[in-house]
Structure formats: C-alpha cells, structure tokens
Amino acid sequence: MTRVAAVDCGTNSVRLLVTDIDPVTNTQIDLDRRLEIVRLGQDVDRTGRLAPEALARTMRALRSYAEVIDDLGAQRVRMVATSATRDAANRAEFVAGVRAVLGVEPEVVTGDEEAALSFAGATRLLPATIPAPYLVADIGGGSTELAVGAGDLLAARSVDVGSVRLTERRFHSDPPSSADVAAAIDDIDAAIDVAEHDVPVSSAGSLIGLAGSVTSVAAIHLDLPAYDSTVIHHSRICADDIRVVSDRLLAASHDERAAIPSLHPGRVDIIAAGALILRRLVERAGVDEVLVSEHDILDGIAWSQVEPVV
C-alpha cells in the first residue's frame, strides 16, 4: 500500500483525500476526506483575476490540510488546480502561495486532463454491473468535464459552463426569472454542442454524475436530514426526479434553499444553476437515470500517483 494525499482545488471548493492505495489488488482505503468551500473563482469570469479575499480563504484551508497530510504521514502529495486558476491572469500568485503552504507545485491542468482524472476516479472501482460505455459528467463551479469510455477513456472535453460561472453570468434575480433561466439553458446547450464534437453524449450506456451539484441534488431528492455520503454514493436518480428537484430549486428563494437540511451553506447560491446543468445533460444524453458517485477527480488524482492516469 502507498499512502498518498490528493488535493483538488476547484472554482468553488478545495478538497483533500488521504488514502492508502494498492494498484495490484485494486484496493483503496480512505483515511481522511474533507471539503471546504472557498469560492476561489469569485468574480473570475468577470475580472479575469483571483480576488485577494478568495486567495486568502484558499490558503487558510490549505494550511489546515497541510497539518492533516503531515499527521497521517502521506508519502506522496499531488495538488491539481482546475477551472478558476486556468482562467486567472494572476495565477502565479496562487502557485507561489501553494508552494509555500504545501511544499509542492500545484498543477494547473487543462480541461481535458481534468476530465481524464475525473473519469479515472469515477470508474476505477465501479461495479461490473453498470452498463458501458460510461459518460462521466463532472459539474464544477467554473466548468463541466465530460468523458466517455468503457474501462479505458475514449474521449474527453471540458466546457466553460459551471454552477458558479452560470450563476454569476445569467442569474440576475433570486429566484431567477424565466428569462434568466432561458439564457442559462442557451449557455448550457451551446456548451454541450461544443463537447459533442469530441464526446458522443447520446451514446452513453450509463451517465455517472460527479461533484457537489450532483451529490447535492441526490441528497435533496433522497430528502436526507443531513448530507450523508454513504447513502449518496452510487445512488440513482431518475430523469423525472432530476427535473422535479431542478424546478424546485429554480423557483426557491435563497432562504428557502438555505433551509434544505442536506445542502451545504456554500452551495445555497449556486445549486439551482448546478441542478439545471445536470438536468440538461440528462435530457441531451437521453438517459433514464444518473448514477451518483462520490468518487471523482480527487480519487483520480490519488490513483495517478501510483499508476499512469494523467
């Protein structure tokens, strides 16, 4: 077993996984998995820069992660930074801060590399009963990664539509107006059109949904009294139920969304956009349901430290 630490820094959250991995026996034993909402991508779509307060929040979270990594004695550490840092003109400031805190260089990966890591994390320990090919959809804050394959990755594409970006760009009232929603759907559909140049979305045997928007929709559908990853992981949500949850969130006020017990406070303002992205992906893929996975890019980053992934 090799003890590795994986850090995923996205547009909305920064997450840590410390796990023991054995590629020979295909074993993964998690020791610590945690998340903090830091909104690193605050206003990046508008300004093109990482905001000072967003950088401060992120570095504060990473300092706490560094203590966990040291305490658990991880032998290897890899940090991947995704959409917000790809788009930021001042990403060198972010890189220098991470190097000082974690002692490793953050890898600002491309969207396609992000998609490949998400695919590896979601499918590595997938039950053999799940029909292939798999369409893996990682709905992030700044971008959505789509990857398709059947065991091996066949094609991947990242598109610049995510829950934070869409909320900041298109939702001008709370709840959003019908015009806001229509504009958001146009953006989502245009992004899927771009992705389909590389990824055959409608050929999926199974749609596997990843990341906080998808898992939050699952928790809401399941009416959980609190977020519970053990219940959510590999749960299934049918297309009709995704539409119901999406309609509910789009019609709800901030306070009504905040009252949902399973919804993380850091997702209250962006979950309606995230659910809408998931809904349109399901409709465009023509699938009857989504398989929800708690294993995602974070797990892909972990496995990449013991075998080639990206």
mmCIF file of C-alpha atoms in Angstrom:
data_model
loop_
_atom_site.group_PDB
_atom_site.id
_atom_site.type_symbol
_atom_site.label_atom_id
_atom_site.label_comp_id
_atom_site.label_asym_id
_atom_site.label_seq_id
_atom_site.Cartn_x
_atom_site.Cartn_y
_atom_site.Cartn_z
ATOM 1 C CA MET A 1 0.000 0.000 0.000
ATOM 2 C CA THR A 2 1.149 3.525 -0.783
ATOM 3 C CA ARG A 3 -0.205 6.399 1.315
ATOM 4 C CA VAL A 4 -0.958 9.380 -0.893
ATOM 5 C CA ALA A 5 -2.555 12.781 -0.444
ATOM 6 C CA ALA A 6 -4.639 14.324 -3.211
ATOM 7 C CA VAL A 7 -5.774 17.937 -3.232
ATOM 8 C CA ASP A 8 -8.334 19.231 -5.727
ATOM 9 C CA CYS A 9 -8.708 22.989 -5.907
ATOM 10 C CA GLY A 10 -11.692 23.973 -7.996
ATOM 11 C CA THR A 11 -13.716 27.112 -8.578
ATOM 12 C CA ASN A 12 -15.948 26.659 -5.536
ATOM 13 C CA SER A 13 -14.236 24.210 -3.196
ATOM 14 C CA VAL A 14 -10.872 22.840 -2.160
ATOM 15 C CA ARG A 15 -10.836 19.177 -1.137
ATOM 16 C CA LEU A 16 -8.418 16.736 0.426
ATOM 17 C CA LEU A 17 -8.148 12.950 0.262
ATOM 18 C CA VAL A 18 -5.549 10.940 2.158
ATOM 19 C CA THR A 19 -5.776 7.283 1.208
ATOM 20 C CA ASP A 20 -3.848 4.013 1.056
ATOM 21 C CA ILE A 21 -3.745 2.577 -2.465
ATOM 22 C CA ASP A 22 -2.609 -0.755 -3.877
ATOM 23 C CA PRO A 23 -2.906 -0.973 -7.682
ATOM 24 C CA VAL A 24 -2.082 -4.704 -7.677
ATOM 25 C CA THR A 25 -5.154 -5.623 -5.633
ATOM 26 C CA ASN A 26 -7.182 -2.609 -6.834
ATOM 27 C CA THR A 27 -7.637 -1.509 -3.226
ATOM 28 C CA GLN A 28 -8.339 1.974 -1.883
ATOM 29 C CA ILE A 29 -8.677 2.589 1.855
ATOM 30 C CA ASP A 30 -9.554 6.189 2.691
ATOM 31 C CA LEU A 31 -8.138 7.724 5.852
ATOM 32 C CA ASP A 32 -9.430 11.266 5.527
ATOM 33 C CA ARG A 33 -11.677 13.004 3.016
ATOM 34 C CA ARG A 34 -12.754 16.605 3.555
ATOM 35 C CA LEU A 35 -14.016 19.706 1.792
ATOM 36 C CA GLU A 36 -14.039 23.434 2.372
ATOM 37 C CA ILE A 37 -15.990 25.943 0.296
ATOM 38 C CA VAL A 38 -13.543 28.750 -0.509
ATOM 39 C CA ARG A 39 -15.048 30.164 -3.758
ATOM 40 C CA LEU A 40 -11.602 30.666 -5.310
ATOM 41 C CA GLY A 41 -13.352 31.531 -8.571
ATOM 42 C CA GLN A 42 -15.192 34.520 -7.085
ATOM 43 C CA ASP A 43 -15.683 37.023 -9.951
ATOM 44 C CA VAL A 44 -13.004 35.375 -12.138
ATOM 45 C CA ASP A 45 -15.464 35.200 -15.026
ATOM 46 C CA ARG A 46 -15.912 38.989 -14.804
ATOM 47 C CA THR A 47 -12.435 40.227 -13.793
ATOM 48 C CA GLY A 48 -10.083 37.548 -15.096
ATOM 49 C CA ARG A 49 -8.235 37.580 -11.764
ATOM 50 C CA LEU A 50 -8.314 35.692 -8.460
ATOM 51 C CA ALA A 51 -9.670 38.025 -5.778
ATOM 52 C CA PRO A 52 -7.381 38.709 -2.758
ATOM 53 C CA GLU A 53 -10.044 37.536 -0.304
ATOM 54 C CA ALA A 54 -10.576 34.328 -2.315
ATOM 55 C CA LEU A 55 -6.853 33.617 -2.271
ATOM 56 C CA ALA A 56 -6.771 34.213 1.496
ATOM 57 C CA ARG A 57 -9.653 31.775 2.083
ATOM 58 C CA THR A 58 -7.961 29.143 -0.045
ATOM 59 C CA MET A 59 -4.577 29.432 1.657
ATOM 60 C CA ARG A 60 -6.249 29.198 5.060
ATOM 61 C CA ALA A 61 -7.888 25.913 4.031
ATOM 62 C CA LEU A 62 -4.632 24.575 2.591
ATOM 63 C CA ARG A 63 -2.763 25.289 5.815
ATOM 64 C CA SER A 64 -5.232 23.090 7.699
ATOM 65 C CA TYR A 65 -4.832 20.405 5.021
ATOM 66 C CA ALA A 66 -1.041 20.512 5.355
ATOM 67 C CA GLU A 67 -1.404 19.605 9.029
ATOM 68 C CA VAL A 68 -3.599 16.598 8.176
ATOM 69 C CA ILE A 69 -1.156 15.416 5.498
ATOM 70 C CA ASP A 70 1.753 15.637 7.942
ATOM 71 C CA ASP A 71 -0.149 13.964 10.776
ATOM 72 C CA LEU A 72 -1.157 10.996 8.592
ATOM 73 C CA GLY A 73 2.292 10.642 7.038
ATOM 74 C CA ALA A 74 1.396 10.705 3.358
ATOM 75 C CA GLN A 75 4.320 9.501 1.245
ATOM 76 C CA ARG A 76 3.274 11.408 -1.878
ATOM 77 C CA VAL A 77 1.268 14.577 -2.431
ATOM 78 C CA ARG A 78 -0.270 15.882 -5.634
ATOM 79 C CA MET A 79 -2.362 19.017 -5.938
ATOM 80 C CA VAL A 80 -4.391 19.808 -9.041
ATOM 81 C CA ALA A 81 -5.964 23.195 -9.692
ATOM 82 C CA THR A 82 -8.722 23.495 -12.238
ATOM 83 C CA SER A 83 -11.053 25.982 -13.917
ATOM 84 C CA ALA A 84 -10.654 29.189 -11.882
ATOM 85 C CA THR A 85 -6.854 29.095 -11.946
ATOM 86 C CA ARG A 86 -6.772 28.273 -15.656
ATOM 87 C CA ASP A 87 -8.673 31.483 -16.326
ATOM 88 C CA ALA A 88 -6.838 33.810 -13.899
ATOM 89 C CA ALA A 89 -4.219 36.308 -15.012
ATOM 90 C CA ASN A 90 -2.611 36.277 -11.530
ATOM 91 C CA ARG A 91 -2.346 32.516 -11.133
ATOM 92 C CA ALA A 92 1.404 32.862 -10.401
ATOM 93 C CA GLU A 93 0.442 34.385 -7.054
ATOM 94 C CA PHE A 94 -1.701 31.343 -6.329
ATOM 95 C CA VAL A 95 1.095 28.948 -7.343
ATOM 96 C CA ALA A 96 3.611 30.663 -5.066
ATOM 97 C CA GLY A 97 1.215 30.541 -2.119
ATOM 98 C CA VAL A 98 0.503 26.834 -2.569
ATOM 99 C CA ARG A 99 4.205 26.029 -2.843
ATOM 100 C CA ALA A 100 4.846 27.851 0.436
ATOM 101 C CA VAL A 101 1.996 26.093 2.264
ATOM 102 C CA LEU A 102 2.084 22.533 0.903
ATOM 103 C CA GLY A 103 5.651 22.281 -0.339
ATOM 104 C CA VAL A 104 4.538 21.037 -3.759
ATOM 105 C CA GLU A 105 3.875 22.772 -7.049
ATOM 106 C CA PRO A 106 0.158 22.958 -7.855
ATOM 107 C CA GLU A 107 -0.528 21.584 -11.307
ATOM 108 C CA VAL A 108 -2.856 23.825 -13.251
ATOM 109 C CA VAL A 109 -4.239 21.140 -15.542
ATOM 110 C CA THR A 110 -6.091 21.593 -18.798
ATOM 111 C CA GLY A 111 -9.794 20.905 -19.003
ATOM 112 C CA ASP A 112 -9.206 17.684 -20.907
ATOM 113 C CA GLU A 113 -6.720 16.483 -18.258
ATOM 114 C CA GLU A 114 -9.285 17.332 -15.597
ATOM 115 C CA ALA A 115 -11.878 15.248 -17.450
ATOM 116 C CA ALA A 116 -9.479 12.294 -17.673
ATOM 117 C CA LEU A 117 -8.762 12.438 -13.936
ATOM 118 C CA SER A 118 -12.481 12.582 -13.172
ATOM 119 C CA PHE A 119 -13.123 9.578 -15.406
ATOM 120 C CA ALA A 120 -10.366 7.578 -13.713
ATOM 121 C CA GLY A 121 -11.643 8.412 -10.238
ATOM 122 C CA ALA A 122 -15.278 7.626 -11.016
ATOM 123 C CA THR A 123 -14.770 4.362 -12.901
ATOM 124 C CA ARG A 124 -11.800 2.714 -11.164
ATOM 125 C CA LEU A 125 -13.928 0.937 -8.539
ATOM 126 C CA LEU A 126 -17.211 0.914 -10.457
ATOM 127 C CA PRO A 127 -19.356 -2.239 -10.105
ATOM 128 C CA ALA A 128 -19.189 -4.503 -13.167
ATOM 129 C CA THR A 129 -22.999 -4.433 -13.419
ATOM 130 C CA ILE A 130 -23.041 -0.807 -14.606
ATOM 131 C CA PRO A 131 -23.695 -0.725 -18.389
ATOM 132 C CA ALA A 132 -20.946 0.723 -20.578
ATOM 133 C CA PRO A 133 -19.982 2.972 -22.230
ATOM 134 C CA TYR A 134 -19.822 5.359 -19.277
ATOM 135 C CA LEU A 135 -20.441 9.060 -19.734
ATOM 136 C CA VAL A 136 -18.838 10.748 -16.739
ATOM 137 C CA ALA A 137 -20.072 14.288 -16.058
ATOM 138 C CA ASP A 138 -18.166 16.363 -13.505
ATOM 139 C CA ILE A 139 -20.172 19.543 -12.924
ATOM 140 C CA GLY A 140 -17.862 22.029 -11.253
ATOM 141 C CA GLY A 141 -18.092 25.671 -10.355
ATOM 142 C CA GLY A 142 -16.373 27.073 -13.421
ATOM 143 C CA SER A 143 -16.532 24.253 -15.928
ATOM 144 C CA THR A 144 -18.083 20.904 -16.688
ATOM 145 C CA GLU A 145 -15.942 17.940 -17.734
ATOM 146 C CA LEU A 146 -17.428 15.230 -19.930
ATOM 147 C CA ALA A 147 -15.595 11.973 -20.567
ATOM 148 C CA VAL A 148 -16.687 8.738 -22.193
ATOM 149 C CA GLY A 149 -15.193 5.266 -22.167
ATOM 150 C CA ALA A 150 -15.677 1.611 -21.342
ATOM 151 C CA GLY A 151 -12.865 0.801 -18.960
ATOM 152 C CA ASP A 152 -10.377 2.907 -20.903
ATOM 153 C CA LEU A 153 -11.007 6.565 -21.612
ATOM 154 C CA LEU A 154 -12.062 7.096 -25.242
ATOM 155 C CA ALA A 155 -12.767 10.844 -25.396
ATOM 156 C CA ALA A 156 -12.970 13.847 -23.086
ATOM 157 C CA ARG A 157 -13.841 17.513 -23.279
ATOM 158 C CA SER A 158 -14.092 20.375 -20.797
ATOM 159 C CA VAL A 159 -16.515 23.241 -21.410
ATOM 160 C CA ASP A 160 -16.783 26.570 -19.622
ATOM 161 C CA VAL A 161 -20.167 26.162 -18.009
ATOM 162 C CA GLY A 162 -20.348 25.562 -14.257
ATOM 163 C CA SER A 163 -22.561 26.405 -11.294
ATOM 164 C CA VAL A 164 -20.614 29.485 -10.151
ATOM 165 C CA ARG A 165 -19.924 30.826 -13.636
ATOM 166 C CA LEU A 166 -23.535 30.328 -14.762
ATOM 167 C CA THR A 167 -24.967 31.912 -11.610
ATOM 168 C CA GLU A 168 -22.743 34.981 -11.872
ATOM 169 C CA ARG A 169 -23.295 35.343 -15.599
ATOM 170 C CA ARG A 170 -27.006 34.634 -16.021
ATOM 171 C CA PHE A 171 -28.967 34.716 -12.740
ATOM 172 C CA HIS A 172 -29.773 38.381 -12.093
ATOM 173 C CA SER A 173 -32.549 37.878 -9.553
ATOM 174 C CA ASP A 174 -33.306 35.445 -6.745
ATOM 175 C CA PRO A 175 -35.110 33.286 -7.681
ATOM 176 C CA PRO A 176 -34.003 33.694 -11.288
ATOM 177 C CA SER A 177 -36.530 34.982 -13.792
ATOM 178 C CA SER A 178 -37.773 32.889 -16.677
ATOM 179 C CA ALA A 179 -35.557 34.982 -18.954
ATOM 180 C CA ASP A 180 -32.543 34.239 -16.731
ATOM 181 C CA VAL A 181 -33.270 30.514 -16.885
ATOM 182 C CA ALA A 182 -33.743 30.583 -20.650
ATOM 183 C CA ALA A 183 -30.403 32.368 -21.095
ATOM 184 C CA ALA A 184 -28.716 29.819 -18.824
ATOM 185 C CA ILE A 185 -30.195 26.924 -20.820
ATOM 186 C CA ASP A 186 -28.884 28.503 -24.017
ATOM 187 C CA ASP A 187 -25.384 28.613 -22.485
ATOM 188 C CA ILE A 188 -25.604 25.008 -21.307
ATOM 189 C CA ASP A 189 -26.837 23.737 -24.656
ATOM 190 C CA ALA A 190 -24.135 25.661 -26.520
ATOM 191 C CA ALA A 191 -21.510 24.111 -24.234
ATOM 192 C CA ILE A 192 -22.883 20.599 -24.799
ATOM 193 C CA ASP A 193 -22.841 21.247 -28.546
ATOM 194 C CA VAL A 194 -19.120 22.075 -28.277
ATOM 195 C CA ALA A 195 -18.431 18.982 -26.163
ATOM 196 C CA GLU A 196 -20.222 16.739 -28.658
ATOM 197 C CA HIS A 197 -17.547 17.460 -31.267
ATOM 198 C CA ASP A 198 -15.378 15.102 -29.187
ATOM 199 C CA VAL A 199 -17.646 13.280 -26.763
ATOM 200 C CA PRO A 200 -20.653 11.303 -28.093
ATOM 201 C CA VAL A 201 -23.013 12.337 -25.309
ATOM 202 C CA SER A 202 -26.037 10.447 -26.643
ATOM 203 C CA SER A 203 -24.137 7.136 -26.894
ATOM 204 C CA ALA A 204 -23.910 6.652 -23.125
ATOM 205 C CA GLY A 205 -24.891 3.338 -21.615
ATOM 206 C CA SER A 206 -24.708 4.982 -18.181
ATOM 207 C CA LEU A 207 -24.417 8.587 -17.068
ATOM 208 C CA ILE A 208 -22.278 8.937 -13.957
ATOM 209 C CA GLY A 209 -22.626 12.287 -12.210
ATOM 210 C CA LEU A 210 -19.875 13.763 -10.040
ATOM 211 C CA ALA A 211 -19.158 16.701 -7.769
ATOM 212 C CA GLY A 212 -21.145 18.873 -5.386
ATOM 213 C CA SER A 213 -24.018 19.930 -7.622
ATOM 214 C CA VAL A 214 -24.842 16.317 -8.480
ATOM 215 C CA THR A 215 -24.417 14.936 -4.969
ATOM 216 C CA SER A 216 -26.470 17.816 -3.559
ATOM 217 C CA VAL A 217 -29.305 17.101 -5.993
ATOM 218 C CA ALA A 218 -29.164 13.472 -4.858
ATOM 219 C CA ALA A 219 -29.314 14.459 -1.186
ATOM 220 C CA ILE A 220 -32.309 16.733 -1.853
ATOM 221 C CA HIS A 221 -34.097 14.034 -3.845
ATOM 222 C CA LEU A 222 -33.482 11.492 -1.084
ATOM 223 C CA ASP A 223 -34.801 14.013 1.469
ATOM 224 C CA LEU A 224 -31.860 13.373 3.775
ATOM 225 C CA PRO A 225 -31.938 15.081 7.196
ATOM 226 C CA ALA A 226 -28.216 15.795 6.732
ATOM 227 C CA TYR A 227 -25.679 15.171 3.999
ATOM 228 C CA ASP A 228 -24.589 11.514 4.108
ATOM 229 C CA SER A 229 -22.013 10.409 1.545
ATOM 230 C CA THR A 230 -22.518 6.723 2.332
ATOM 231 C CA VAL A 231 -26.180 6.956 1.272
ATOM 232 C CA ILE A 232 -25.480 9.196 -1.712
ATOM 233 C CA HIS A 233 -22.597 7.199 -3.231
ATOM 234 C CA HIS A 234 -23.907 5.054 -6.118
ATOM 235 C CA SER A 235 -27.488 6.136 -5.532
ATOM 236 C CA ARG A 236 -29.598 6.518 -8.655
ATOM 237 C CA ILE A 237 -31.862 9.399 -9.598
ATOM 238 C CA CYS A 238 -34.304 9.039 -12.467
ATOM 239 C CA ALA A 239 -34.629 11.790 -15.063
ATOM 240 C CA ASP A 240 -38.111 12.838 -13.885
ATOM 241 C CA ASP A 241 -36.885 13.305 -10.304
ATOM 242 C CA ILE A 242 -33.963 15.446 -11.501
ATOM 243 C CA ARG A 243 -36.466 17.696 -13.287
ATOM 244 C CA VAL A 244 -38.556 17.940 -10.111
ATOM 245 C CA VAL A 245 -35.549 18.942 -7.988
ATOM 246 C CA SER A 246 -34.335 21.389 -10.636
ATOM 247 C CA ASP A 247 -37.753 23.084 -10.873
ATOM 248 C CA ARG A 248 -37.955 23.295 -7.085
ATOM 249 C CA LEU A 249 -34.540 24.941 -6.771
ATOM 250 C CA LEU A 250 -35.119 27.390 -9.619
ATOM 251 C CA ALA A 251 -38.385 28.532 -8.001
ATOM 252 C CA ALA A 252 -36.973 28.773 -4.463
ATOM 253 C CA SER A 253 -35.640 31.890 -2.756
ATOM 254 C CA HIS A 254 -32.234 31.998 -1.070
ATOM 255 C CA ASP A 255 -33.839 31.446 2.335
ATOM 256 C CA GLU A 256 -35.873 28.504 1.072
ATOM 257 C CA ARG A 257 -32.767 26.847 -0.363
ATOM 258 C CA ALA A 258 -30.825 27.579 2.827
ATOM 259 C CA ALA A 259 -33.497 25.727 4.807
ATOM 260 C CA ILE A 260 -32.769 22.450 2.978
ATOM 261 C CA PRO A 261 -31.002 20.445 5.710
ATOM 262 C CA SER A 262 -28.690 18.425 3.439
ATOM 263 C CA LEU A 263 -27.438 21.424 1.423
ATOM 264 C CA HIS A 264 -24.013 22.834 2.291
ATOM 265 C CA PRO A 265 -24.266 26.597 3.041
ATOM 266 C CA GLY A 266 -21.575 27.244 0.438
ATOM 267 C CA ARG A 267 -23.800 25.828 -2.298
ATOM 268 C CA VAL A 268 -27.024 27.655 -1.475
ATOM 269 C CA ASP A 269 -26.497 30.419 -4.022
ATOM 270 C CA ILE A 270 -25.270 28.193 -6.897
ATOM 271 C CA ILE A 271 -27.156 24.903 -6.591
ATOM 272 C CA ALA A 272 -30.026 25.961 -8.874
ATOM 273 C CA ALA A 273 -27.576 26.515 -11.734
ATOM 274 C CA GLY A 274 -25.783 23.237 -10.991
ATOM 275 C CA ALA A 275 -29.047 21.296 -10.997
ATOM 276 C CA LEU A 276 -30.023 22.912 -14.293
ATOM 277 C CA ILE A 277 -26.761 21.795 -15.901
ATOM 278 C CA LEU A 278 -27.373 18.236 -14.699
ATOM 279 C CA ARG A 279 -30.954 18.317 -15.991
ATOM 280 C CA ARG A 280 -29.916 19.434 -19.467
ATOM 281 C CA LEU A 281 -27.135 16.829 -19.626
ATOM 282 C CA VAL A 282 -29.623 14.086 -18.769
ATOM 283 C CA GLU A 283 -32.054 15.340 -21.402
ATOM 284 C CA ARG A 284 -29.392 15.670 -24.077
ATOM 285 C CA ALA A 285 -27.883 12.254 -23.288
ATOM 286 C CA GLY A 286 -31.324 10.646 -23.434
ATOM 287 C CA VAL A 287 -30.722 8.503 -20.345
ATOM 288 C CA ASP A 288 -33.345 7.412 -17.844
ATOM 289 C CA GLU A 289 -31.248 7.991 -14.730
ATOM 290 C CA VAL A 290 -27.978 9.221 -13.253
ATOM 291 C CA LEU A 291 -25.658 7.107 -11.144
ATOM 292 C CA VAL A 292 -24.274 9.432 -8.466
ATOM 293 C CA SER A 293 -20.645 8.938 -7.447
ATOM 294 C CA GLU A 294 -18.705 10.335 -4.508
ATOM 295 C CA HIS A 295 -15.552 9.081 -6.247
ATOM 296 C CA ASP A 296 -14.361 11.723 -8.680
ATOM 297 C CA ILE A 297 -11.332 13.770 -9.716
ATOM 298 C CA LEU A 298 -9.976 13.603 -6.161
ATOM 299 C CA ASP A 299 -9.745 9.817 -6.424
ATOM 300 C CA GLY A 300 -8.245 10.146 -9.892
ATOM 301 C CA ILE A 301 -5.521 12.409 -8.501
ATOM 302 C CA ALA A 302 -4.807 9.825 -5.805
ATOM 303 C CA TRP A 303 -4.549 6.910 -8.271
ATOM 304 C CA SER A 304 -2.378 8.967 -10.622
ATOM 305 C CA GLN A 305 0.379 8.903 -8.015
ATOM 306 C CA VAL A 306 0.777 5.134 -8.260
ATOM 307 C CA GLU A 307 -0.037 4.474 -11.943
ATOM 308 C CA PRO A 308 -0.392 6.483 -15.157
ATOM 309 C CA VAL A 309 -3.663 8.395 -15.399
ATOM 310 C CA VAL A 310 -2.702 11.920 -16.469
#
